[in-house]
Coordinates of C-alpha atoms and ligand atoms in Angstrom, one line a residue:
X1 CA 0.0 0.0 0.0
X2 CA 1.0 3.1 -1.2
X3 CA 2.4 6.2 1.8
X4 CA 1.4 9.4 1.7
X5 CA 2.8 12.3 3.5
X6 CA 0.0 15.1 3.2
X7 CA 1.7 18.2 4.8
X8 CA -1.0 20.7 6.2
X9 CA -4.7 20.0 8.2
X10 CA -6.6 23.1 6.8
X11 CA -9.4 22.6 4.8
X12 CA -7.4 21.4 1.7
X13 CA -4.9 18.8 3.3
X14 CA -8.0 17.1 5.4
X15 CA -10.5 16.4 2.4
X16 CA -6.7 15.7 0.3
X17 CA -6.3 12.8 3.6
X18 CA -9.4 11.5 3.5
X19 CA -9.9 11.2 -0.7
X20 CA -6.5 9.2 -0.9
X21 CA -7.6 7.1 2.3
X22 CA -10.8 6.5 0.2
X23 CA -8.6 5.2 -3.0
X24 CA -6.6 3.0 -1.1
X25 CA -3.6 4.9 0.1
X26 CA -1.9 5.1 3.6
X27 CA -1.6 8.7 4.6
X28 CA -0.3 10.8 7.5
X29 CA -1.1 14.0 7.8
X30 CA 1.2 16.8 9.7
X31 CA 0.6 20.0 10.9
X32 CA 2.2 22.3 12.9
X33 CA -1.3 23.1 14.6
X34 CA -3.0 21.0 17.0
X35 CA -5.9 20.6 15.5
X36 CA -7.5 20.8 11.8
X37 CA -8.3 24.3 10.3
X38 CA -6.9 26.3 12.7
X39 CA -4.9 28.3 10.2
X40 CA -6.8 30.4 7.1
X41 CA -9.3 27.9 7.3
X42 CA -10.4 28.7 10.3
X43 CA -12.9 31.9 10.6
X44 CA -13.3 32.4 6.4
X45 CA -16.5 34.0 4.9
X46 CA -18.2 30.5 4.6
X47 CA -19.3 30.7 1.1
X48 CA -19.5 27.2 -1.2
X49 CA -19.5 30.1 -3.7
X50 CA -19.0 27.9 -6.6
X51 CA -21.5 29.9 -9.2
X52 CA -19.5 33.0 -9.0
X53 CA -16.1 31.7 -8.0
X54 CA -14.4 34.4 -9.7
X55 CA -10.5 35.8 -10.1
X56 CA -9.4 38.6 -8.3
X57 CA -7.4 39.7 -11.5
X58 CA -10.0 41.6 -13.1
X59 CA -10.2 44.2 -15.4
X60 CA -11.3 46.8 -12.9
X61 CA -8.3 45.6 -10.7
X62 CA -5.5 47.7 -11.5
X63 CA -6.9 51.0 -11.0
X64 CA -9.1 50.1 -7.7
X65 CA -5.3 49.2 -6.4
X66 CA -4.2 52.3 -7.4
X67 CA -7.1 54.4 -6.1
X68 CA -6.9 53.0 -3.0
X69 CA -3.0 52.5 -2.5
X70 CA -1.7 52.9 1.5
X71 CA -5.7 53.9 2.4
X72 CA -6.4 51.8 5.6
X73 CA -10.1 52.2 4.9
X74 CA -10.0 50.8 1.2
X75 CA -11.3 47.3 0.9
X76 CA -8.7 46.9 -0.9
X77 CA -5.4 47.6 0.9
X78 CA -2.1 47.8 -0.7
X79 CA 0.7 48.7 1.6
X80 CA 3.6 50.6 -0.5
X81 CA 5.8 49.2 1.5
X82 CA 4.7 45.6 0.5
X83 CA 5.2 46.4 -3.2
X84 CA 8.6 45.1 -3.6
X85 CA 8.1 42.1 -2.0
X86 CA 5.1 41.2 -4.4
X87 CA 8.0 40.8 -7.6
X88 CA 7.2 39.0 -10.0
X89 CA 4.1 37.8 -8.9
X90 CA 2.6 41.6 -8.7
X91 CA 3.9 41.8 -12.1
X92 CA 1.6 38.2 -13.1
X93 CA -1.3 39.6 -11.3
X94 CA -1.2 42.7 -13.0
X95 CA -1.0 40.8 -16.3
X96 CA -4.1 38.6 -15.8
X97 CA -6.1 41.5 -15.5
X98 CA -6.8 41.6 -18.8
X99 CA -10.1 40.9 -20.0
X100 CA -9.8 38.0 -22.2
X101 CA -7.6 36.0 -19.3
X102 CA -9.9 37.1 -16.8
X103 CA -13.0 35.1 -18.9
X104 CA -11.3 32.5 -19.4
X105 CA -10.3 32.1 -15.6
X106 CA -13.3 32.5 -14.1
X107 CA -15.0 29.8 -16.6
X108 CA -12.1 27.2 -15.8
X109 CA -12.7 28.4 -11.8
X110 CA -16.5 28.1 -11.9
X111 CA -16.7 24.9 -13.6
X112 CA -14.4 23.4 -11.3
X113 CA -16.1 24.7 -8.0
X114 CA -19.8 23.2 -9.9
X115 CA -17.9 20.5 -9.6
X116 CA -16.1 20.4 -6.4
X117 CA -19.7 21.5 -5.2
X118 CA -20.9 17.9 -6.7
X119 CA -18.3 16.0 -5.0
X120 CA -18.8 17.7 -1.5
X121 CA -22.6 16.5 -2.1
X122 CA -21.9 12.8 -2.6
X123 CA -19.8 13.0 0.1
X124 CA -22.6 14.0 2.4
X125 CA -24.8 11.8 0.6
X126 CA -22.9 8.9 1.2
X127 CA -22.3 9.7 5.1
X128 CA -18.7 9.3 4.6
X129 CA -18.5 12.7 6.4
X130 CA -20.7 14.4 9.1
X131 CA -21.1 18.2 9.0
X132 CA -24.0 20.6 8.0
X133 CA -24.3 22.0 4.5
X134 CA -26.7 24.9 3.9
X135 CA -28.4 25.3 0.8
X136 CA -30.8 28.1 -0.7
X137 CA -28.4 30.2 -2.6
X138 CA -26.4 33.3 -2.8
X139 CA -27.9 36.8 -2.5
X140 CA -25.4 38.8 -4.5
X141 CA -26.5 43.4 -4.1
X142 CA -25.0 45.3 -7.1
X143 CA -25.3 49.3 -5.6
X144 CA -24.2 52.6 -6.8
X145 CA -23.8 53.5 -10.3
X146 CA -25.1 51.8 -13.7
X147 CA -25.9 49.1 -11.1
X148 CA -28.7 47.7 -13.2
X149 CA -26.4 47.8 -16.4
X150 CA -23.6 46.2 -14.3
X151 CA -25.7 43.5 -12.6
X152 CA -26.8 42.8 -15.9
X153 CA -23.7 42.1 -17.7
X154 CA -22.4 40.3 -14.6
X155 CA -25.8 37.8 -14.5
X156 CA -24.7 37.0 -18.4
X157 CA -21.2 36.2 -17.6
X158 CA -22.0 33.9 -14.9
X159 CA -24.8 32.2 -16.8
X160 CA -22.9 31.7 -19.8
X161 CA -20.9 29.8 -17.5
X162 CA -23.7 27.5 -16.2
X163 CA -24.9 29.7 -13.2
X164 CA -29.0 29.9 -12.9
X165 CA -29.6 33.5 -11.8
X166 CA -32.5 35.1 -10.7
X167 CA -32.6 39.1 -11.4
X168 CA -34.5 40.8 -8.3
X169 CA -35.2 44.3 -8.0
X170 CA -34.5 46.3 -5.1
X171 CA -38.3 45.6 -3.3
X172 CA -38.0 42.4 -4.8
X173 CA -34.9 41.6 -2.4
X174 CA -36.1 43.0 0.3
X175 CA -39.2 40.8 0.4
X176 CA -36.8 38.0 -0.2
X177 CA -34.6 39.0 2.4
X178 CA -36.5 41.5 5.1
X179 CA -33.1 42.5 6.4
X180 CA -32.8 44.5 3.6
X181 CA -35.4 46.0 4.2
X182 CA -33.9 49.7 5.3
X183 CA -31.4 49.9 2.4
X184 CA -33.6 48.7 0.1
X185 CA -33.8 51.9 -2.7
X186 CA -30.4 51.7 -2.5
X187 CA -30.0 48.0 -4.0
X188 CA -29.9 48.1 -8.2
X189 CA -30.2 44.6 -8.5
X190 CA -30.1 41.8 -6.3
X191 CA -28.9 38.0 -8.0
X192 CA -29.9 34.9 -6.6
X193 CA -27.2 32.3 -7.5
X194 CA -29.8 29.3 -6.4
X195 CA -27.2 26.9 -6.6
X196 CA -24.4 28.3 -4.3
X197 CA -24.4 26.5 -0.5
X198 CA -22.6 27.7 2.8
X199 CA -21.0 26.3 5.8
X200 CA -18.2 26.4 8.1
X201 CA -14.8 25.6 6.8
X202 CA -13.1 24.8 9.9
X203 CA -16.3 22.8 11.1
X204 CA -15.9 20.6 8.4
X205 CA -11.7 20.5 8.5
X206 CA -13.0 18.9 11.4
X207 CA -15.6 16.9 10.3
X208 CA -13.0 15.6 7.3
X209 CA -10.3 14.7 9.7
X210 CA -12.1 12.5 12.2
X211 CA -14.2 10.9 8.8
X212 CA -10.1 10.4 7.4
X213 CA -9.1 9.0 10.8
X214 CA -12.1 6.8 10.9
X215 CA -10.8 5.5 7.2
X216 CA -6.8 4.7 9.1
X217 CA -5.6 8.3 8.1
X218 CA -2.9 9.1 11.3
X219 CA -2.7 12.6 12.1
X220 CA 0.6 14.0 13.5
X221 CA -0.2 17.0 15.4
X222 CA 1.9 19.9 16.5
X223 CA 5.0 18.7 14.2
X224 CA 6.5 21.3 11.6
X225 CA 7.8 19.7 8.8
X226 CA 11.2 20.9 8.7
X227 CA 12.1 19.5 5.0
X228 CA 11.2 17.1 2.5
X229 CA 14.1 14.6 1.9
X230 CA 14.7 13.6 -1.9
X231 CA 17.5 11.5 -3.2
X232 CA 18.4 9.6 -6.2
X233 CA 15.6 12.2 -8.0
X234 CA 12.8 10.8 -5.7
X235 CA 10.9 11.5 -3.0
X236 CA 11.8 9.4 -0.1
X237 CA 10.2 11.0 3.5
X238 CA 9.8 14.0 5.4
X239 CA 11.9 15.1 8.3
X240 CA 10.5 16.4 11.7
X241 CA 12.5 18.2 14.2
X242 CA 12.9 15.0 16.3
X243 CA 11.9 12.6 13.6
X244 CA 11.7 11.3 10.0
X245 CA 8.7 9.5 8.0
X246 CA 9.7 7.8 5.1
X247 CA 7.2 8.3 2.5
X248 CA 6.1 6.9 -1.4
X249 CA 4.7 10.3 -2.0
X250 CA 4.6 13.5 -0.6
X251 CA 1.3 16.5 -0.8
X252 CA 2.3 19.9 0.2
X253 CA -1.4 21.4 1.6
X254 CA 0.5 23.9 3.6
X255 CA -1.6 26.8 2.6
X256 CA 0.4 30.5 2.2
X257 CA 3.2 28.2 3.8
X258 CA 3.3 25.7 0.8
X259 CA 6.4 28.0 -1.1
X260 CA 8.8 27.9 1.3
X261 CA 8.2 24.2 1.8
X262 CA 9.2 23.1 -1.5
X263 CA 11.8 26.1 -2.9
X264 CA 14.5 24.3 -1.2
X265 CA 13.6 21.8 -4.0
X266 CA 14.0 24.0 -6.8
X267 CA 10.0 23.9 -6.7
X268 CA 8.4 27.6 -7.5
X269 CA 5.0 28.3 -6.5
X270 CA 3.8 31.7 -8.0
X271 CA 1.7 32.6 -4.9
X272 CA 1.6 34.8 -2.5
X273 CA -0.1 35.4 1.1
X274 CA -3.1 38.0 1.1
X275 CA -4.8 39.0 4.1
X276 CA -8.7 39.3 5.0
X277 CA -10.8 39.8 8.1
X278 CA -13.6 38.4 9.7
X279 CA -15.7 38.7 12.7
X280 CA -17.7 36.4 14.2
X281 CA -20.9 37.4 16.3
X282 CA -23.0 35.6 18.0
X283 CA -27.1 35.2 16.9
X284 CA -28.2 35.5 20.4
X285 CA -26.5 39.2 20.3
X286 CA -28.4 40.1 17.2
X287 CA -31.9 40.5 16.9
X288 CA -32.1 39.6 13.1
X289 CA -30.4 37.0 11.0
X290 CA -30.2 36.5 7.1
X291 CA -31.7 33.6 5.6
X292 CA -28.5 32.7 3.2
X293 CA -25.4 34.5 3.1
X294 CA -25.0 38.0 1.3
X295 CA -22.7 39.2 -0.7
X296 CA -22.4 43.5 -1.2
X297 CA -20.0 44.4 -3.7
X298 CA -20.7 47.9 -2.8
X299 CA -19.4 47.3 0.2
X300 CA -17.1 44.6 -0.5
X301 CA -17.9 42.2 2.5
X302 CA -19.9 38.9 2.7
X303 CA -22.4 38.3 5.3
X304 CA -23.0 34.7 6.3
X305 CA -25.1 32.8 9.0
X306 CA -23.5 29.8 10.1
X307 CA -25.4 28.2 12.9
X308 CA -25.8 30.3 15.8
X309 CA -23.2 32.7 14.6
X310 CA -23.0 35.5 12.1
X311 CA -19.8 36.0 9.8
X312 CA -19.0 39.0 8.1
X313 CA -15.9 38.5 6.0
X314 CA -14.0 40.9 3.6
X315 CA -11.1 43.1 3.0
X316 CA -7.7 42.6 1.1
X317 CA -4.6 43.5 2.1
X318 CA -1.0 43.0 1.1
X319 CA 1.0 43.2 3.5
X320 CA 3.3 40.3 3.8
X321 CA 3.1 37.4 6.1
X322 CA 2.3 39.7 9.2
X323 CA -0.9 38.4 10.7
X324 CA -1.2 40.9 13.1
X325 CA -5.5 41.8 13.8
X326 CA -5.0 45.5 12.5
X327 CA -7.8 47.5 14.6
X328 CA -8.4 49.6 11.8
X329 CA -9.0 47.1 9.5
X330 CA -11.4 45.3 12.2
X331 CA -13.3 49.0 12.3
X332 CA -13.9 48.9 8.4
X333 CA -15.6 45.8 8.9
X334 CA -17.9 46.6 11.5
X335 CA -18.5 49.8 9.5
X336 CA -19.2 48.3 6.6
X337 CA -21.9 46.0 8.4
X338 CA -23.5 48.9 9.9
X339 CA -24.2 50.2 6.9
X340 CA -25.6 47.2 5.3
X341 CA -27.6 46.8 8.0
X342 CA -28.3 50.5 9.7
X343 CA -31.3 49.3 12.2
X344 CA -28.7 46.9 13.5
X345 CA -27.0 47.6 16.8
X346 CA -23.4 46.4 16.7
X347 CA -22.4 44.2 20.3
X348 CA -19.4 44.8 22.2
X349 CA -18.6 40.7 21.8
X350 CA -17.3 40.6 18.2
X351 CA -14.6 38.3 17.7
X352 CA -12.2 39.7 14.8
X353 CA -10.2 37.1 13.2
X354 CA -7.4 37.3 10.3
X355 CA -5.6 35.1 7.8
X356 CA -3.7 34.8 4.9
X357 CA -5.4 33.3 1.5
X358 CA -2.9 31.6 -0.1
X359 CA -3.0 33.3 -3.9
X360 CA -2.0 32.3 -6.9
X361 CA -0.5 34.4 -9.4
X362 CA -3.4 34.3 -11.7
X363 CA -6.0 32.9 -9.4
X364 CA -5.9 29.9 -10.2
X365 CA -5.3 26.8 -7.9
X366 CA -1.9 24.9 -7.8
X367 CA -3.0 21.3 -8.0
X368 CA -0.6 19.7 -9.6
X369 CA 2.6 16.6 -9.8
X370 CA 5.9 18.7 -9.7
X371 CA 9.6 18.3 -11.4
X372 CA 10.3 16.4 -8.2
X373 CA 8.7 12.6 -8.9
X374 CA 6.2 11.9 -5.9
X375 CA 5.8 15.2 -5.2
X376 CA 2.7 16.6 -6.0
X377 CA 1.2 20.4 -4.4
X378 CA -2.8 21.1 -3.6
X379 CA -2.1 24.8 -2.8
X380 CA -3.0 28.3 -3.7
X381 CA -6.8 28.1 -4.0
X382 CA -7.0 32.2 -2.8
X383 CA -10.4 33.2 -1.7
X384 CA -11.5 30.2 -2.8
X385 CA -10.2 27.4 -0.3
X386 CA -13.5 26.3 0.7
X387 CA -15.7 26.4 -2.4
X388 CA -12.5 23.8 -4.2
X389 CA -11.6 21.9 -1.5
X390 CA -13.8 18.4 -2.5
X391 CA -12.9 18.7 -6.1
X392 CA -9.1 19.3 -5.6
X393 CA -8.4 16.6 -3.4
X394 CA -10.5 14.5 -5.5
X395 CA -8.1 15.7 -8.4
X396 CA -4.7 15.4 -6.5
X397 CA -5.8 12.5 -5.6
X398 CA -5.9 11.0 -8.8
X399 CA -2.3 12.3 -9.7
X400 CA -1.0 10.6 -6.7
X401 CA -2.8 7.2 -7.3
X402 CA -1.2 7.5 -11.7
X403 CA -5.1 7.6 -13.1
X404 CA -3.7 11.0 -14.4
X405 CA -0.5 13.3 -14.9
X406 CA -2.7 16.6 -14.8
X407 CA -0.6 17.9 -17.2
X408 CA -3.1 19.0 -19.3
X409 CA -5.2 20.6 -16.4
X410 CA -6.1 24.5 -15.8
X411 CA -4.7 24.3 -12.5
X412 CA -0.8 22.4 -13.7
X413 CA 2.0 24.3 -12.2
X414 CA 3.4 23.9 -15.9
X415 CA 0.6 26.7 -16.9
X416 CA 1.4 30.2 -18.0
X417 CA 0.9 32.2 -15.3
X418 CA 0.9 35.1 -17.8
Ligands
LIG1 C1 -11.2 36.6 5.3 C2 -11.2 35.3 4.5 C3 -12.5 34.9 3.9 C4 -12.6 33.8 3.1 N1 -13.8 33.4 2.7 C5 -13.9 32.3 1.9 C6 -15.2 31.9 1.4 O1 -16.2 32.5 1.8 N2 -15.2 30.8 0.6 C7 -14.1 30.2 0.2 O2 -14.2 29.2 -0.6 N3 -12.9 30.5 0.6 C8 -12.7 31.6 1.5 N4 -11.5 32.0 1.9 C9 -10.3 31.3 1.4 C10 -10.1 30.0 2.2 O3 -10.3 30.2 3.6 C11 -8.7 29.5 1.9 O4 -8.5 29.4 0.5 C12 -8.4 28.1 2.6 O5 -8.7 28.2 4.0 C13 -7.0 27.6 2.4 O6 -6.9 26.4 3.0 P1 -5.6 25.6 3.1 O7 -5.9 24.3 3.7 O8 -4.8 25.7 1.8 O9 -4.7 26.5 4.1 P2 -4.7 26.5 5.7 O10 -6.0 26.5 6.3 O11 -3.9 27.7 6.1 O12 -3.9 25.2 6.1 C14 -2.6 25.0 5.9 C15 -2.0 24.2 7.1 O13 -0.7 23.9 6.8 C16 0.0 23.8 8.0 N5 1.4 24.0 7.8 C17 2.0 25.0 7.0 N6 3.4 24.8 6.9 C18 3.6 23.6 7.6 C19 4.8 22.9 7.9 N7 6.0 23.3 7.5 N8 4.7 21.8 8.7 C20 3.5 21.4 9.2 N9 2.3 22.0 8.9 C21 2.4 23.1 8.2 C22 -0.6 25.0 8.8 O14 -0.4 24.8 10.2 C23 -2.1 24.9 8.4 O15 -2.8 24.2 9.3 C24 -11.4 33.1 2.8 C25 -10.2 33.5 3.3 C26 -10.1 34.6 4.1 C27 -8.8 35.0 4.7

């Protein structure tokens, strides 16, 4: 039987364990953490967003960066001081902007997280894995100007691309959605992307790792892998600070992490670690609650019920691997939800949370075998870690086990990532 090394319990190296558990593999999985999904994976907007699973490298991009370059209160934070440090993959960003990449990544994204939607379904179906799944669509508000002509153009794209979207006028969301009641001439258009789901990503981490564990997976907690030990061109184990697994195969899963574990290889990942917020605030503080998560573009957050909790997630900043909870950032936030919903009063007992989305240079995942044999990566899925998870590890998966080589897939590290 085969030995797999996955490196990394977050959301992608737990459904990774328990797919190559399901096809006959031995795996271990390590992590530095003690548990599963305490890293990005761990307070993220919640959104199965896989009808609108769209790049960041959009046309509008460039300027919006510009715009709001050093502003703490932009959405969309770009530190100056970050800029060199962003290289070449700043340059690749900036390159995939353009409109024609931009369709064609967000087609090859959607269609993928249809399908990683699929996967997580049969999963559930199956009872191979217990956690709750919430379905009844996405409520996605266009605002400000030409929002009608916007939302329009917008409900095309994402149906040529297999979405089914339902055009609601401002009264028409607010009935749908009472909540929206007070900022209701303000909405253009509101899209309901039927099909979308929610759910916590670190709940079901969890919910993966104990359904791999039941399948033999052994978890290895609170171990940083130090290196990945290859000789005679192969991959042969993994060392520990006060041990070493030998391994038949090795999956980096180590989220914004997964570069540094494998340059000492001569393996490049084009990715790079961007920041967002959340806060987390609990139902019985609130006296309303959504239905189904919404999404504002005008104000650039997502708003998300997940059990007896409410998560408002959002922001982008660039500013390195420092996690540190910026309380400005955390302001923005809760300013932005007040404004979505302005008969809400805000609690004290918000907890603010902050990780790094692991982001490819084109937006892309990395999912993929590499120049090393055995050594394969299911990284850089951006803000999109949740809504891929099922179909990637499905699709590493099936590197690992030689039903494929990938190489012709979207998501092959041997891509342009022009
Ligand atoms: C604010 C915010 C909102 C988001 N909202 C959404 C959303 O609504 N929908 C969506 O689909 N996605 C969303 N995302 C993106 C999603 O959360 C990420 O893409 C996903 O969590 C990445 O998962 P991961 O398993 O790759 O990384 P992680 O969860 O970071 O896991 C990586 C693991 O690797 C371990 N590790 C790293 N290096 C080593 C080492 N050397 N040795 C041992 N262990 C190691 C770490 O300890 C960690 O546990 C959001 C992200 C953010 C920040």
């Amino acid at each position: 039987m085969k030995h797999v090394i996955v490196i990394g319990a977050g959301i992608i190296g737990t459904t990774t364990a328990l797919a190559l558990a399901g096809a006959g593999c031995r795996v271990t999985v390590i992590d530095s953490r003690s548990e599963a999904g305490l890293e990005t994976s761990f307070a993220n907007g919640g959104l199965l967003a896989a009808n609108s699973a769209l790049p960041w490298s959009s046309p509008g991009t460039p300027l919006q960066l510009l715009k709001w370059l050093g502003r703490e209160d932009a959405p969309l934070l770009l530190r100056p001081r970050a800029i060199p440090g962003l290289g070449m993959w700043g340059l690749r960003f900036l390159a995939n902007c353009r409109a024609s990449k931009y369709q064609r990544t967000a087609a090859a994204l959607t269609a993928f997280g249809q399908h990683s939607l699929a996967i997580m379904e049969r999963l559930l179906g199956e009872q191979r894995i217990e956690a709750k799944i919430r379905h009844g669509g996405l409520l996605e508000l266009i605002r400000g100007k030409d929002a009608e002509r916007h939302a329009e153009d917008f409900a095309r794209m994402l149906e040529r691309m297999g979405a089914k979207v339902t055009r609601l006028d401002g009264a028409q969301t607010a009935a749908l959605e009472p909540t929206l009641a007070p900022i209701a001439n303000s909405i253009g258009t509101g899209l309901l992307l039927e099909s979308d789901a929610w759910g916590d990503a670190r709940a079901f981490s969890v919910a993966a790792a104990a359904a791999a564990q039941r399948q033999g997976v052994t978890f290895r907690w609170n171990a940083d892998v130090l290196g990945i030990d290859v000789r005679a061109g192969a991959v042969r184990g993994v060392r520990l600070h006060d041990d070493y697994l030998s391994a038949d195969s090795v999956v980096v899963c180590a989220g914004a992490l997964s570069p540094a574990v494998v340059a000492p290889l001569g393996v490049r990942l084009p990715m790079a670690p961007v920041k967002g917020y959340s806060l987390t605030l609990a139902a019985s503080d609130l006296d309303f609650m959504p239905a189904r998560p919404i999404v504002d573009d005008f104000e650039h957050i997502g708003v998300t019920p997940l059990g007896d909790t409410l998560r408002v997630a959002g922001t982008v900043e660039f500013d390195g691997f420092d996690k540190t909870l910026r309380p400005a950032r955390v302001d923005n936030l809760r300013r932005a939800l007040s404004r979505l919903f302005p008969r809400m009063t805000l609690p004290d007992n918000v907890r603010p949370w902050c990780g790094l989305r692991p982001m490819a240079a084109d937006g892309l995942p990395l999912v993929s075998a590499t120049r090393v044999p055995q050594l394969f990566v299911n990284t850089g899925h951006g803000a999109l870690g949740w809504t891929l998870a099922c179909g990637s590890a499905e699709l590493v998966t099936s590197m690992v086990t030689g039903q494929t080589d990938g190489r012709g897939s979207p998501f092959s590290l041997t891509r342009s990532f022009w």
